[in-house]
Amino acid sequence: RKCLNLPKPSYRSNDEGKVVVDITVDKNGNVVAASIKAGSNTSETLRSAALAAAKKARFDKSENSVQKGTITYYFKQR
């Protein structure tokens, strides 16, 4: 699906890492479920920021009732 809006995570940390978020998107393009993919070993701050941003993402409409996928966020020191 085409992503219409992918917000950047908001965080105040010097932590670095990669966070993968599993998402479920409804037919209207709204993220209706999101969770941190098993194996993400970053700080709770980065996981929370990634999860919050993923929940705000929006995708184009689809005839499928739900679709699953992932969003990957890469955090670097500021």
Short mmCIF file of N, CA and C in Angstrom, two decimals:
data_model
loop_
_atom_site.label_atom_id
_atom_site.label_comp_id
_atom_site.label_asym_id
_atom_site.label_seq_id
_atom_site.Cartn_x
_atom_site.Cartn_y
_atom_site.Cartn_z
N ARG A 1 0.83 -1.18 0.00
CA ARG A 1 0.00 0.00 0.00
C ARG A 1 0.87 1.24 0.00
N LYS A 2 0.31 2.28 -0.50
CA LYS A 2 1.03 3.55 -0.54
C LYS A 2 0.86 4.27 0.80
N CYS A 3 1.97 4.69 1.38
CA CYS A 3 1.94 5.43 2.63
C CYS A 3 1.64 6.90 2.31
N LEU A 4 0.60 7.44 2.91
CA LEU A 4 0.24 8.83 2.69
C LEU A 4 0.85 9.75 3.73
N ASN A 5 1.07 9.24 4.93
CA ASN A 5 1.65 10.04 6.01
C ASN A 5 2.42 9.12 6.95
N LEU A 6 3.71 9.36 7.07
CA LEU A 6 4.54 8.57 7.97
C LEU A 6 5.26 9.54 8.91
N PRO A 7 4.65 9.79 10.08
CA PRO A 7 5.26 10.74 11.02
C PRO A 7 6.62 10.27 11.52
N LYS A 8 7.49 11.24 11.77
CA LYS A 8 8.78 10.94 12.37
C LYS A 8 8.58 10.79 13.88
N PRO A 9 9.27 9.85 14.48
CA PRO A 9 9.15 9.69 15.93
C PRO A 9 9.68 10.93 16.67
N SER A 10 9.01 11.28 17.74
CA SER A 10 9.43 12.38 18.59
C SER A 10 10.08 11.79 19.83
N TYR A 11 11.34 12.16 20.07
CA TYR A 11 12.04 11.60 21.22
C TYR A 11 13.16 12.52 21.66
N ARG A 12 13.52 12.41 22.92
CA ARG A 12 14.64 13.17 23.49
C ARG A 12 15.60 12.17 24.11
N SER A 13 16.51 11.70 23.32
CA SER A 13 17.44 10.68 23.78
C SER A 13 18.63 10.66 22.85
N ASN A 14 19.76 10.26 23.36
CA ASN A 14 20.95 10.07 22.53
C ASN A 14 21.14 8.61 22.16
N ASP A 15 20.14 7.79 22.47
CA ASP A 15 20.21 6.38 22.13
C ASP A 15 20.19 6.19 20.62
N GLU A 16 20.76 5.08 20.18
CA GLU A 16 20.74 4.71 18.77
C GLU A 16 20.16 3.32 18.63
N GLY A 17 19.66 3.03 17.44
CA GLY A 17 19.19 1.67 17.18
C GLY A 17 18.13 1.61 16.12
N LYS A 18 17.69 0.41 15.88
CA LYS A 18 16.65 0.13 14.88
C LYS A 18 15.46 -0.48 15.61
N VAL A 19 14.28 0.04 15.31
CA VAL A 19 13.05 -0.49 15.90
C VAL A 19 12.11 -0.87 14.76
N VAL A 20 11.65 -2.10 14.78
CA VAL A 20 10.69 -2.57 13.78
C VAL A 20 9.33 -2.71 14.46
N VAL A 21 8.32 -2.09 13.86
CA VAL A 21 6.97 -2.11 14.40
C VAL A 21 6.06 -2.91 13.47
N ASP A 22 5.41 -3.93 14.01
CA ASP A 22 4.40 -4.67 13.27
C ASP A 22 3.12 -3.86 13.28
N ILE A 23 2.49 -3.68 12.12
CA ILE A 23 1.24 -2.91 12.05
C ILE A 23 0.15 -3.69 11.34
N THR A 24 -1.08 -3.34 11.68
CA THR A 24 -2.26 -3.82 10.97
C THR A 24 -3.01 -2.58 10.52
N VAL A 25 -3.34 -2.53 9.22
CA VAL A 25 -3.98 -1.38 8.61
C VAL A 25 -5.37 -1.79 8.12
N ASP A 26 -6.39 -0.97 8.43
CA ASP A 26 -7.75 -1.27 7.98
C ASP A 26 -7.96 -0.82 6.54
N LYS A 27 -9.13 -1.08 6.00
CA LYS A 27 -9.39 -0.76 4.59
C LYS A 27 -9.38 0.74 4.31
N ASN A 28 -9.54 1.56 5.35
CA ASN A 28 -9.52 3.01 5.17
C ASN A 28 -8.12 3.60 5.29
N GLY A 29 -7.12 2.76 5.57
CA GLY A 29 -5.75 3.21 5.64
C GLY A 29 -5.27 3.61 7.02
N ASN A 30 -6.07 3.32 8.05
CA ASN A 30 -5.70 3.64 9.42
C ASN A 30 -4.99 2.47 10.08
N VAL A 31 -3.97 2.77 10.86
CA VAL A 31 -3.28 1.74 11.64
C VAL A 31 -4.19 1.42 12.84
N VAL A 32 -4.65 0.19 12.88
CA VAL A 32 -5.58 -0.21 13.95
C VAL A 32 -4.90 -1.05 15.02
N ALA A 33 -3.68 -1.50 14.77
CA ALA A 33 -2.91 -2.24 15.77
C ALA A 33 -1.43 -2.06 15.45
N ALA A 34 -0.64 -1.93 16.51
CA ALA A 34 0.80 -1.78 16.35
C ALA A 34 1.49 -2.39 17.56
N SER A 35 2.60 -3.07 17.31
CA SER A 35 3.39 -3.66 18.39
C SER A 35 4.84 -3.74 17.95
N ILE A 36 5.73 -3.75 18.93
CA ILE A 36 7.15 -3.85 18.65
C ILE A 36 7.46 -5.28 18.24
N LYS A 37 8.14 -5.44 17.12
CA LYS A 37 8.51 -6.76 16.64
C LYS A 37 9.51 -7.39 17.61
N ALA A 38 9.32 -8.64 17.88
CA ALA A 38 10.21 -9.37 18.78
C ALA A 38 11.65 -9.25 18.29
N GLY A 39 12.55 -9.06 19.22
CA GLY A 39 13.96 -8.96 18.87
C GLY A 39 14.50 -7.55 18.85
N SER A 40 13.62 -6.55 18.93
CA SER A 40 14.11 -5.17 19.01
C SER A 40 14.79 -4.99 20.36
N ASN A 41 16.06 -4.63 20.35
CA ASN A 41 16.82 -4.55 21.59
C ASN A 41 17.25 -3.13 21.92
N THR A 42 16.45 -2.16 21.53
CA THR A 42 16.75 -0.76 21.82
C THR A 42 16.11 -0.36 23.14
N SER A 43 16.33 0.87 23.53
CA SER A 43 15.80 1.37 24.80
C SER A 43 14.28 1.51 24.74
N GLU A 44 13.68 1.54 25.90
CA GLU A 44 12.23 1.73 26.00
C GLU A 44 11.83 3.07 25.40
N THR A 45 12.68 4.08 25.53
CA THR A 45 12.39 5.41 24.96
C THR A 45 12.21 5.32 23.45
N LEU A 46 13.12 4.63 22.77
CA LEU A 46 13.04 4.51 21.31
C LEU A 46 11.87 3.64 20.90
N ARG A 47 11.63 2.57 21.62
CA ARG A 47 10.50 1.69 21.29
C ARG A 47 9.18 2.45 21.44
N SER A 48 9.04 3.22 22.50
CA SER A 48 7.81 4.00 22.71
C SER A 48 7.62 5.05 21.63
N ALA A 49 8.70 5.73 21.25
CA ALA A 49 8.62 6.75 20.21
C ALA A 49 8.23 6.14 18.87
N ALA A 50 8.82 5.01 18.54
CA ALA A 50 8.50 4.33 17.28
C ALA A 50 7.05 3.86 17.26
N LEU A 51 6.59 3.30 18.35
CA LEU A 51 5.22 2.80 18.44
C LEU A 51 4.22 3.94 18.29
N ALA A 52 4.46 5.05 18.97
CA ALA A 52 3.56 6.20 18.88
C ALA A 52 3.50 6.76 17.46
N ALA A 53 4.65 6.86 16.80
CA ALA A 53 4.68 7.38 15.43
C ALA A 53 3.97 6.43 14.47
N ALA A 54 4.20 5.13 14.62
CA ALA A 54 3.59 4.14 13.73
C ALA A 54 2.06 4.18 13.82
N LYS A 55 1.54 4.40 15.01
CA LYS A 55 0.08 4.44 15.20
C LYS A 55 -0.55 5.62 14.48
N LYS A 56 0.24 6.65 14.18
CA LYS A 56 -0.28 7.84 13.48
C LYS A 56 -0.12 7.76 11.97
N ALA A 57 0.54 6.73 11.47
CA ALA A 57 0.75 6.59 10.03
C ALA A 57 -0.59 6.38 9.32
N ARG A 58 -0.65 6.84 8.08
CA ARG A 58 -1.86 6.68 7.26
C ARG A 58 -1.47 6.15 5.89
N PHE A 59 -2.31 5.26 5.37
CA PHE A 59 -2.07 4.63 4.08
C PHE A 59 -3.27 4.84 3.17
N ASP A 60 -3.10 4.53 1.87
CA ASP A 60 -4.21 4.68 0.95
C ASP A 60 -5.27 3.61 1.24
N LYS A 61 -6.47 3.86 0.73
CA LYS A 61 -7.58 2.93 0.94
C LYS A 61 -7.38 1.67 0.11
N SER A 62 -8.00 0.59 0.56
CA SER A 62 -7.88 -0.70 -0.11
C SER A 62 -9.19 -1.46 0.04
N GLU A 63 -9.44 -2.36 -0.89
CA GLU A 63 -10.63 -3.21 -0.77
C GLU A 63 -10.44 -4.31 0.26
N ASN A 64 -9.18 -4.60 0.62
CA ASN A 64 -8.91 -5.60 1.66
C ASN A 64 -9.37 -5.06 3.00
N SER A 65 -9.97 -5.91 3.82
CA SER A 65 -10.46 -5.44 5.11
C SER A 65 -9.32 -5.05 6.03
N VAL A 66 -8.26 -5.85 6.09
CA VAL A 66 -7.06 -5.49 6.86
C VAL A 66 -5.83 -6.02 6.15
N GLN A 67 -4.73 -5.35 6.37
CA GLN A 67 -3.44 -5.79 5.86
C GLN A 67 -2.42 -5.63 6.96
N LYS A 68 -1.43 -6.52 6.97
CA LYS A 68 -0.37 -6.46 7.97
C LYS A 68 0.94 -6.12 7.29
N GLY A 69 1.80 -5.46 8.04
CA GLY A 69 3.11 -5.09 7.52
C GLY A 69 4.00 -4.61 8.64
N THR A 70 5.09 -3.97 8.27
CA THR A 70 6.01 -3.42 9.26
C THR A 70 6.46 -2.03 8.86
N ILE A 71 6.85 -1.26 9.86
CA ILE A 71 7.52 0.02 9.66
C ILE A 71 8.83 -0.07 10.43
N THR A 72 9.92 0.29 9.79
CA THR A 72 11.23 0.25 10.43
C THR A 72 11.73 1.67 10.65
N TYR A 73 12.11 1.95 11.89
CA TYR A 73 12.66 3.26 12.25
C TYR A 73 14.13 3.08 12.63
N TYR A 74 14.98 3.97 12.12
CA TYR A 74 16.40 3.98 12.46
C TYR A 74 16.68 5.25 13.27
N PHE A 75 17.17 5.09 14.47
CA PHE A 75 17.49 6.20 15.34
C PHE A 75 19.00 6.38 15.39
N LYS A 76 19.45 7.64 15.25
CA LYS A 76 20.87 7.96 15.33
C LYS A 76 21.06 9.06 16.36
N GLN A 77 22.24 9.09 16.96
CA GLN A 77 22.53 10.13 17.95
C GLN A 77 22.40 11.49 17.32
N ARG A 78 21.91 12.40 18.10
CA ARG A 78 21.74 13.78 17.60
C ARG A 78 22.97 14.59 17.85
#
